[in-house]
Amino acid sequence: MKNIKWNLFTGVLFFTAGVFSQETISISKEEILQKASEKNLQVQAAEASYESTKADYRQSNALFFPNVNVSYTGMVTTNPLMAFGSKLNQEILTQADFNPALLNNPDQTQNFATVIEVKQPLINVDGLFGRQAAKAKMDAFQLQTERTKEYVILEVSKAYMQLQLAYKAVTVLEKANETAKGNLKLVENYFNNGMLQKTDVLNVQVRVNEITNQLQYAKSNVQNASDYLAFLLNEDTNGKVYVPAESLANEVTFEVVEVDLNTNRKDIQAMEKSTEAYKKMFQSSKYGFLPRLNAFGNYQLYDSQFLGTQAKGYLIGAQLSWDVFDGYKNIGKTQKAKADFNKAKIETEHYKKQSLLEITKTNRQLLDAENKLQLSQLAYEQSQEVFRIRQNRFAQGLEKTTDLLAAETQMAQKELEVLQAVFEYNFTKEYLQFLMK
């Protein structure tokens, strides 16, 4: 059993040494915020979505610009109609070609045609509203991308504070470990002098082992926090660990925050732009009942030889088209667009109320965090004094070993609680600022 315990203890020590023997990378908060804005995968995905909607909007330029198409066709035929038409286009018909025998049974005829065709939209009311809808959608995604960057910055800031907290916890537990070892040495001296029993030594040894175990978990948390920060920054830290350039402060500055919903917040503006897009789509579907006017024209080159341009001609015209009835397809499309628009309005209003609820809730959490931090600091100061008194009395033989251990355990626990309270207050304050930004 002793060998098993020793092997386990040795394994823990080697694992701990392995974690903290890695290459350390010092990184500041300003540096990680800059990297997150540029390299975070979530930000890149949001920017890609925006570029997609931007491309959709550019497609609507077809509403104003002409559609130009160039084609070159070569053919050989003995079809009577095609053969006669090909010669007519090539402007090579003669009187002999009207011979009924040749008309009914023509010789093999070659025809090469070059056609340049232009189509120009003139009046397309529903297309105009469709373009406005695409513009509103593009603006919505741009605003959402900016909000995503703000959220990623918040998340990176939180991860950085978690890394600071993890390192601070290691420092506290290392100090507690030194204190526990000092107590163990003192207790062993008393035991060797016959002043204490074996159980007292064993109790202190148990406490030393507990702190060693807690210290190991704290060091693992450092690696976990470092890995998560690397994930947010889209960096490979294999065999490396981040070290925050700024340490987690034990004290914070309390501030009074005016709580209100900022309607100019990027995500709320994005929701409103999205609603506007649905509104434009509804209007577009309504005006789909109106006629469309388009101009068209083409320039033609014909010859019996490849790449020849012997005969030329052109055609110019305009077309007014009106879908009078399409089997209720357009009516159903309009009804769906109206329902989507109403749904978007309701969702936007719901999102605003939900956001205001989250702000008021977070503000109460900030007040609770402030109160918790003040009480934790007071409790830590009191636990320090209790430990100091009990340690002095124990040295005089006036306190039990268990009382000394309880005081030392409480002091370390309260110091960790202060650090956790600092983290909670700082993050809650940043989160509240994010909600009102």
Coordinates of C-alpha atoms in Angstrom, one line a residue:
M1 CA 0.0 0.0 0.0
K2 CA 2.8 2.4 0.8
N3 CA 4.4 1.7 -2.6
I4 CA 1.1 2.4 -4.3
K5 CA 0.7 5.7 -2.5
W6 CA 4.3 6.7 -3.2
N7 CA 3.9 5.9 -6.9
L8 CA 0.7 7.9 -7.1
F9 CA 2.3 10.9 -5.3
T10 CA 5.4 10.7 -7.6
G11 CA 3.1 10.6 -10.7
V12 CA 1.3 13.7 -9.5
L13 CA 4.6 15.6 -8.9
F14 CA 5.8 14.6 -12.4
F15 CA 2.6 15.7 -14.0
T16 CA 2.7 19.0 -12.1
A17 CA 6.3 19.6 -13.1
G18 CA 5.4 18.7 -16.7
V19 CA 2.7 21.4 -16.8
F20 CA 4.8 24.1 -15.4
S21 CA 8.0 23.2 -17.3
Q22 CA 6.3 24.3 -20.5
E23 CA 7.4 27.4 -22.4
T24 CA 5.5 30.4 -21.0
I25 CA 4.2 33.2 -23.2
S26 CA 3.6 36.5 -21.5
I27 CA 0.5 38.2 -22.9
S28 CA -1.3 41.5 -22.0
K29 CA -5.0 42.2 -22.1
E30 CA -4.6 44.8 -24.8
E31 CA -2.7 42.3 -26.9
I32 CA -5.3 39.6 -26.7
L33 CA -8.1 42.0 -27.5
Q34 CA -6.3 43.0 -30.6
K35 CA -5.7 39.4 -31.6
A36 CA -9.2 38.4 -30.9
S37 CA -10.6 41.0 -33.2
E38 CA -8.4 39.8 -36.1
K39 CA -8.0 36.0 -35.6
N40 CA -11.1 34.7 -33.7
L41 CA -12.9 32.1 -35.8
Q42 CA -16.3 33.3 -34.7
V43 CA -15.5 36.8 -35.9
Q44 CA -14.2 35.4 -39.2
A45 CA -17.4 33.4 -39.7
A46 CA -19.5 36.5 -39.0
E47 CA -17.4 38.5 -41.5
A48 CA -17.9 35.8 -44.1
S49 CA -21.7 35.9 -43.6
Y50 CA -21.6 39.6 -44.1
E51 CA -19.6 39.2 -47.3
S52 CA -22.2 36.7 -48.5
T53 CA -25.1 39.2 -48.0
K54 CA -23.0 41.9 -49.6
A55 CA -22.6 39.7 -52.7
D56 CA -26.4 39.2 -52.7
Y57 CA -26.9 43.0 -52.7
R58 CA -24.5 43.4 -55.5
Q59 CA -26.6 40.9 -57.6
S60 CA -29.4 43.4 -57.4
N61 CA -27.4 45.8 -59.6
A62 CA -28.8 43.8 -62.5
L63 CA -31.9 45.9 -61.9
F64 CA -30.1 48.9 -63.5
F65 CA -27.3 47.5 -65.7
P66 CA -27.9 45.7 -69.0
N67 CA -27.5 42.0 -69.5
V68 CA -25.1 41.5 -72.5
N69 CA -24.7 38.1 -74.1
V70 CA -22.5 37.1 -77.1
S71 CA -22.9 33.8 -78.9
Y72 CA -21.3 32.2 -82.0
T73 CA -23.1 29.4 -83.7
G74 CA -22.1 27.1 -86.6
M75 CA -24.5 24.7 -88.3
V76 CA -24.9 22.5 -91.4
T77 CA -28.4 21.6 -92.6
T78 CA -30.5 20.2 -95.4
N79 CA -33.7 21.1 -93.7
P80 CA -35.7 23.2 -96.3
L81 CA -36.9 25.9 -93.9
M82 CA -33.5 26.2 -92.2
A83 CA -31.5 26.2 -95.4
F84 CA -33.7 28.9 -97.0
G85 CA -33.6 31.0 -93.8
S86 CA -29.8 30.7 -93.5
K87 CA -29.3 31.9 -97.1
L88 CA -31.8 34.8 -96.4
N89 CA -29.8 35.8 -93.3
Q90 CA -26.6 35.6 -95.3
E91 CA -28.1 37.8 -98.0
I92 CA -27.2 35.4 -100.8
L93 CA -30.6 34.5 -102.1
T94 CA -31.0 34.5 -105.9
Q95 CA -33.9 34.0 -108.2
A96 CA -32.8 30.4 -108.7
D97 CA -33.3 29.6 -105.0
F98 CA -37.1 30.0 -105.5
N99 CA -37.2 27.0 -107.7
P100 CA -39.6 24.6 -106.0
A101 CA -37.3 21.6 -106.5
L102 CA -34.5 23.4 -104.6
L103 CA -36.8 24.7 -102.0
N104 CA -38.2 21.2 -101.2
N105 CA -34.8 19.5 -101.5
P106 CA -32.0 22.0 -100.9
D107 CA -28.4 21.2 -101.0
Q108 CA -26.3 21.1 -97.8
T109 CA -26.1 24.6 -96.4
Q110 CA -23.6 26.1 -93.9
N111 CA -24.4 29.0 -91.6
F112 CA -22.2 30.7 -89.1
A113 CA -23.9 33.3 -86.9
T114 CA -22.5 35.9 -84.4
V115 CA -25.2 37.4 -82.1
I116 CA -24.6 40.2 -79.6
E117 CA -27.7 40.5 -77.5
V118 CA -28.5 43.2 -74.9
K119 CA -31.4 43.3 -72.4
Q120 CA -32.0 46.4 -70.4
P121 CA -34.6 46.6 -67.5
L122 CA -36.6 49.8 -67.6
I123 CA -39.4 49.6 -65.0
N124 CA -39.4 46.9 -62.4
V125 CA -41.0 48.2 -59.2
D126 CA -41.0 44.9 -57.2
G127 CA -37.3 44.6 -58.1
L128 CA -36.6 48.0 -56.5
F129 CA -38.1 46.9 -53.2
G130 CA -36.2 43.6 -53.5
R131 CA -33.0 45.6 -53.8
Q132 CA -33.9 47.7 -50.7
A133 CA -34.5 44.4 -48.8
A134 CA -31.1 43.1 -49.8
K135 CA -29.5 46.3 -48.7
A136 CA -31.3 46.2 -45.3
K137 CA -30.2 42.5 -44.9
M138 CA -26.6 43.4 -45.7
D139 CA -26.7 46.3 -43.1
A140 CA -28.2 43.9 -40.5
F141 CA -25.3 41.4 -41.0
Q142 CA -22.8 44.2 -40.8
L143 CA -24.2 45.3 -37.5
Q144 CA -24.4 41.7 -36.2
T145 CA -20.7 41.2 -37.2
E146 CA -19.8 44.3 -35.1
R147 CA -21.8 42.9 -32.2
T148 CA -20.1 39.5 -32.5
K149 CA -16.7 41.3 -32.2
E150 CA -18.0 43.0 -29.0
Y151 CA -19.1 39.7 -27.6
V152 CA -15.8 38.0 -28.5
I153 CA -13.9 40.8 -26.8
L154 CA -16.1 40.2 -23.7
E155 CA -15.4 36.5 -23.8
V156 CA -11.7 37.0 -24.3
S157 CA -11.6 39.4 -21.4
K158 CA -13.4 36.9 -19.2
A159 CA -11.0 34.2 -20.3
Y160 CA -8.0 36.5 -19.4
M161 CA -9.5 37.2 -16.0
Q162 CA -10.0 33.4 -15.5
L163 CA -6.3 32.9 -16.3
Q164 CA -5.4 35.6 -13.8
L165 CA -7.6 33.9 -11.2
A166 CA -6.0 30.5 -11.9
Y167 CA -2.5 31.8 -11.4
K168 CA -3.6 33.7 -8.3
A169 CA -5.1 30.5 -6.9
V170 CA -1.8 28.7 -7.4
T171 CA 0.0 31.4 -5.5
V172 CA -2.4 31.3 -2.6
L173 CA -2.2 27.5 -2.4
E174 CA 1.5 27.5 -2.6
K175 CA 1.6 29.9 0.3
A176 CA -0.9 27.7 2.1
N177 CA 1.3 24.7 1.3
E178 CA 4.4 26.4 2.9
T179 CA 2.3 27.4 5.9
A180 CA 1.1 23.8 6.3
K181 CA 4.6 22.4 6.0
G182 CA 5.8 24.9 8.6
N183 CA 3.0 23.7 10.9
L184 CA 4.0 20.1 10.2
K185 CA 7.6 20.7 11.1
L186 CA 6.5 22.4 14.3
V187 CA 4.2 19.6 15.2
E188 CA 6.9 17.0 14.5
N189 CA 9.3 18.8 16.8
Y190 CA 6.6 18.8 19.6
F191 CA 6.0 15.1 19.0
N192 CA 9.7 14.2 19.1
N193 CA 9.8 16.1 22.5
G194 CA 6.8 14.0 23.7
M195 CA 4.5 17.1 23.9
L196 CA 2.0 15.8 21.2
Q197 CA 0.5 12.5 20.1
K198 CA 1.0 10.7 16.8
T199 CA -2.5 11.5 15.8
D200 CA -1.6 15.2 15.8
V201 CA 1.2 14.6 13.4
L202 CA -1.0 12.5 11.1
N203 CA -3.7 15.2 11.1
V204 CA -1.2 17.8 9.9
Q205 CA 0.1 15.4 7.3
V206 CA -3.4 14.9 6.0
R207 CA -3.8 18.7 5.7
V208 CA -0.5 18.9 3.8
N209 CA -1.7 16.2 1.4
E210 CA -5.0 18.0 0.9
I211 CA -3.3 21.2 -0.1
T212 CA -0.9 19.4 -2.4
N213 CA -3.9 17.9 -4.2
Q214 CA -5.6 21.3 -4.4
L215 CA -2.5 22.8 -5.7
Q216 CA -2.3 20.2 -8.5
Y217 CA -5.9 21.0 -9.5
A218 CA -5.1 24.7 -9.5
K219 CA -2.2 24.1 -11.8
S220 CA -4.4 22.1 -14.1
N221 CA -6.8 25.0 -14.2
V222 CA -4.0 27.2 -15.3
Q223 CA -3.5 25.0 -18.3
N224 CA -7.2 24.8 -19.0
A225 CA -7.6 28.5 -18.9
S226 CA -4.6 29.0 -21.1
D227 CA -5.9 26.5 -23.7
Y228 CA -9.3 28.2 -23.8
L229 CA -7.7 31.6 -24.3
A230 CA -5.6 30.1 -27.1
F231 CA -8.8 28.7 -28.6
L232 CA -10.5 32.1 -28.6
L233 CA -7.4 33.7 -30.2
N234 CA -7.1 30.8 -32.8
E235 CA -3.6 30.1 -31.8
D236 CA -1.7 26.8 -31.3
T237 CA -0.1 26.7 -27.8
N238 CA 1.0 23.0 -27.9
G239 CA 3.7 22.7 -25.3
K240 CA 3.2 26.3 -24.2
V241 CA 1.2 28.1 -21.6
Y242 CA 0.1 31.8 -21.4
V243 CA 1.1 34.0 -18.5
P244 CA -0.9 37.2 -17.9
A245 CA 1.2 40.3 -18.0
E246 CA -1.1 41.9 -15.5
S247 CA -1.9 40.2 -12.2
L248 CA -5.5 39.9 -10.8
A249 CA -6.0 42.8 -8.3
N250 CA -7.2 42.0 -4.9
E251 CA -9.2 45.2 -4.8
V252 CA -11.7 46.7 -7.2
T253 CA -13.2 50.1 -7.7
F254 CA -16.9 50.2 -7.1
E255 CA -19.0 52.2 -9.5
V256 CA -22.6 53.3 -9.7
V257 CA -24.0 52.3 -13.1
E258 CA -27.0 54.0 -14.7
V259 CA -29.1 51.1 -16.0
D260 CA -31.0 51.6 -19.3
L261 CA -31.4 49.8 -22.6
N262 CA -29.5 51.4 -25.4
T263 CA -31.6 51.2 -28.5
N264 CA -28.6 52.0 -30.6
R265 CA -26.9 48.7 -29.5
K266 CA -25.6 46.9 -32.5
D267 CA -27.6 43.7 -32.1
I268 CA -30.9 45.7 -31.6
Q269 CA -30.1 47.8 -34.7
A270 CA -29.4 44.5 -36.6
M271 CA -32.9 43.2 -35.5
E272 CA -34.5 46.4 -36.7
K273 CA -32.7 46.2 -40.0
S274 CA -33.8 42.6 -40.4
T275 CA -37.4 43.7 -39.8
E276 CA -37.0 46.4 -42.4
A277 CA -35.7 43.8 -44.9
Y278 CA -38.9 41.7 -44.3
K279 CA -41.0 44.8 -44.8
K280 CA -39.3 45.5 -48.1
M281 CA -39.8 41.9 -49.2
F282 CA -43.5 42.3 -48.3
Q283 CA -43.7 45.4 -50.4
S284 CA -41.8 43.8 -53.2
S285 CA -44.3 40.9 -53.3
K286 CA -47.3 43.3 -53.3
Y287 CA -45.8 45.2 -56.3
G288 CA -45.2 42.0 -58.1
F289 CA -48.7 42.4 -59.6
L290 CA -47.5 45.4 -61.6
P291 CA -46.3 45.1 -65.1
R292 CA -42.6 45.2 -66.0
L293 CA -41.0 47.1 -68.9
N294 CA -37.8 45.9 -70.4
A295 CA -35.9 46.9 -73.6
F296 CA -33.9 44.5 -75.7
G297 CA -31.8 44.5 -78.8
N298 CA -29.3 42.4 -80.7
Y299 CA -26.8 42.8 -83.5
Q300 CA -26.3 39.8 -85.9
L301 CA -23.5 38.7 -88.2
Y302 CA -24.0 35.8 -90.7
D303 CA -21.8 34.1 -93.2
S304 CA -21.4 30.7 -94.9
Q305 CA -17.7 30.7 -93.9
F306 CA -16.2 30.3 -90.5
L307 CA -15.7 33.6 -88.8
G308 CA -17.1 35.4 -91.8
T309 CA -19.2 38.6 -91.4
Q310 CA -20.7 39.1 -94.8
A311 CA -24.3 39.9 -93.7
K312 CA -25.3 42.1 -90.9
G313 CA -28.5 43.1 -89.2
Y314 CA -29.9 44.4 -85.9
L315 CA -33.2 44.3 -83.9
I316 CA -34.4 46.7 -81.2
G317 CA -37.6 46.5 -79.2
A318 CA -39.3 46.8 -75.8
Q319 CA -41.5 44.4 -73.9
L320 CA -44.3 45.2 -71.4
S321 CA -45.1 42.0 -69.5
W322 CA -47.8 41.6 -66.9
D323 CA -48.5 38.4 -64.9
V324 CA -52.2 38.7 -64.6
F325 CA -52.8 35.4 -62.8
D326 CA -50.4 32.7 -61.8
G327 CA -52.6 30.3 -59.9
Y328 CA -52.5 32.2 -56.6
K329 CA -48.7 31.8 -56.5
N330 CA -48.1 35.5 -56.1
I331 CA -51.0 36.0 -53.7
G332 CA -49.6 33.2 -51.5
K333 CA -46.1 34.7 -51.7
T334 CA -47.5 38.1 -50.6
Q335 CA -49.3 36.5 -47.6
K336 CA -46.2 34.7 -46.5
A337 CA -44.1 37.9 -46.8
K338 CA -46.7 39.7 -44.7
A339 CA -46.6 37.0 -42.0
D340 CA -42.8 37.0 -42.0
F341 CA -42.8 40.8 -41.6
N342 CA -45.2 40.6 -38.6
K343 CA -43.2 37.9 -37.1
A344 CA -40.0 39.9 -37.4
K345 CA -41.7 42.9 -35.7
I346 CA -42.8 40.7 -32.8
E347 CA -39.4 39.1 -32.4
T348 CA -37.7 42.5 -32.4
E349 CA -40.0 43.8 -29.6
H350 CA -39.5 40.6 -27.7
Y351 CA -35.7 40.9 -28.0
K352 CA -35.8 44.4 -26.7
K353 CA -37.8 43.5 -23.6
Q354 CA -35.7 40.4 -23.0
S355 CA -32.5 42.6 -23.2
L356 CA -33.9 45.1 -20.7
L357 CA -34.8 42.2 -18.4
E358 CA -31.2 40.9 -18.7
I359 CA -29.8 44.3 -17.9
T360 CA -31.8 44.8 -14.7
K361 CA -31.0 41.2 -13.7
T362 CA -27.2 41.8 -14.3
N363 CA -27.4 45.1 -12.4
R364 CA -28.8 43.3 -9.3
Q365 CA -26.0 40.6 -9.7
L366 CA -23.5 43.4 -9.7
L367 CA -24.8 44.8 -6.4
D368 CA -24.8 41.2 -5.0
A369 CA -21.2 40.8 -6.2
E370 CA -20.1 44.0 -4.6
N371 CA -21.7 43.0 -1.3
K372 CA -20.1 39.5 -1.6
L373 CA -16.7 41.0 -2.2
Q374 CA -16.9 43.3 0.8
L375 CA -18.0 40.5 3.1
S376 CA -15.4 38.2 1.7
Q377 CA -12.6 40.7 2.3
L378 CA -13.8 41.2 5.8
A379 CA -14.0 37.5 6.5
Y380 CA -10.5 37.0 5.1
E381 CA -9.1 39.7 7.4
Q382 CA -10.8 38.1 10.4
S383 CA -9.6 34.6 9.4
Q384 CA -6.0 36.0 9.3
E385 CA -6.4 37.3 12.8
V386 CA -7.9 34.1 14.0
F387 CA -5.0 32.1 12.5
R388 CA -2.4 34.4 14.0
I389 CA -4.0 34.1 17.5
R390 CA -4.3 30.3 17.3
Q391 CA -0.8 29.9 16.0
N392 CA 0.6 31.9 18.9
R393 CA -1.5 30.0 21.4
F394 CA -0.5 26.7 19.8
A395 CA 3.2 27.6 20.1
Q396 CA 2.5 28.1 23.9
G397 CA 0.7 24.8 24.2
L398 CA -2.7 26.4 24.7
E399 CA -4.5 25.3 21.5
K400 CA -5.2 21.9 20.0
T401 CA -3.7 20.8 16.7
T402 CA -7.2 20.5 15.1
D403 CA -8.0 24.1 16.0
L404 CA -4.8 25.3 14.4
L405 CA -5.6 23.3 11.2
A406 CA -9.1 24.6 11.1
A407 CA -7.9 28.2 11.3
E408 CA -5.3 27.7 8.7
T409 CA -7.8 25.9 6.3
Q410 CA -10.3 28.7 6.9
M411 CA -7.8 31.4 6.1
A412 CA -6.7 29.8 2.8
Q413 CA -10.4 29.2 1.9
K414 CA -11.3 32.8 2.6
E415 CA -8.4 34.2 0.5
L416 CA -9.6 32.1 -2.4
E417 CA -13.1 33.3 -1.9
V418 CA -11.9 36.9 -2.1
L419 CA -10.2 36.2 -5.4
Q420 CA -13.3 34.6 -6.8
A421 CA -15.4 37.5 -5.6
V422 CA -13.1 39.9 -7.3
F423 CA -13.4 38.0 -10.6
E424 CA -17.2 37.8 -10.3
Y425 CA -17.5 41.5 -9.7
N426 CA -15.1 42.5 -12.5
F427 CA -16.8 40.2 -15.0
T428 CA -20.3 41.2 -14.0
K429 CA -19.4 44.9 -14.4
E430 CA -17.9 44.2 -17.9
Y431 CA -21.0 42.1 -18.9
L432 CA -23.3 44.9 -17.7
Q433 CA -21.3 47.4 -19.8
F434 CA -21.6 45.0 -22.8
L435 CA -25.4 44.8 -22.4
M436 CA -25.7 48.6 -22.4
K437 CA -23.1 49.3 -25.0

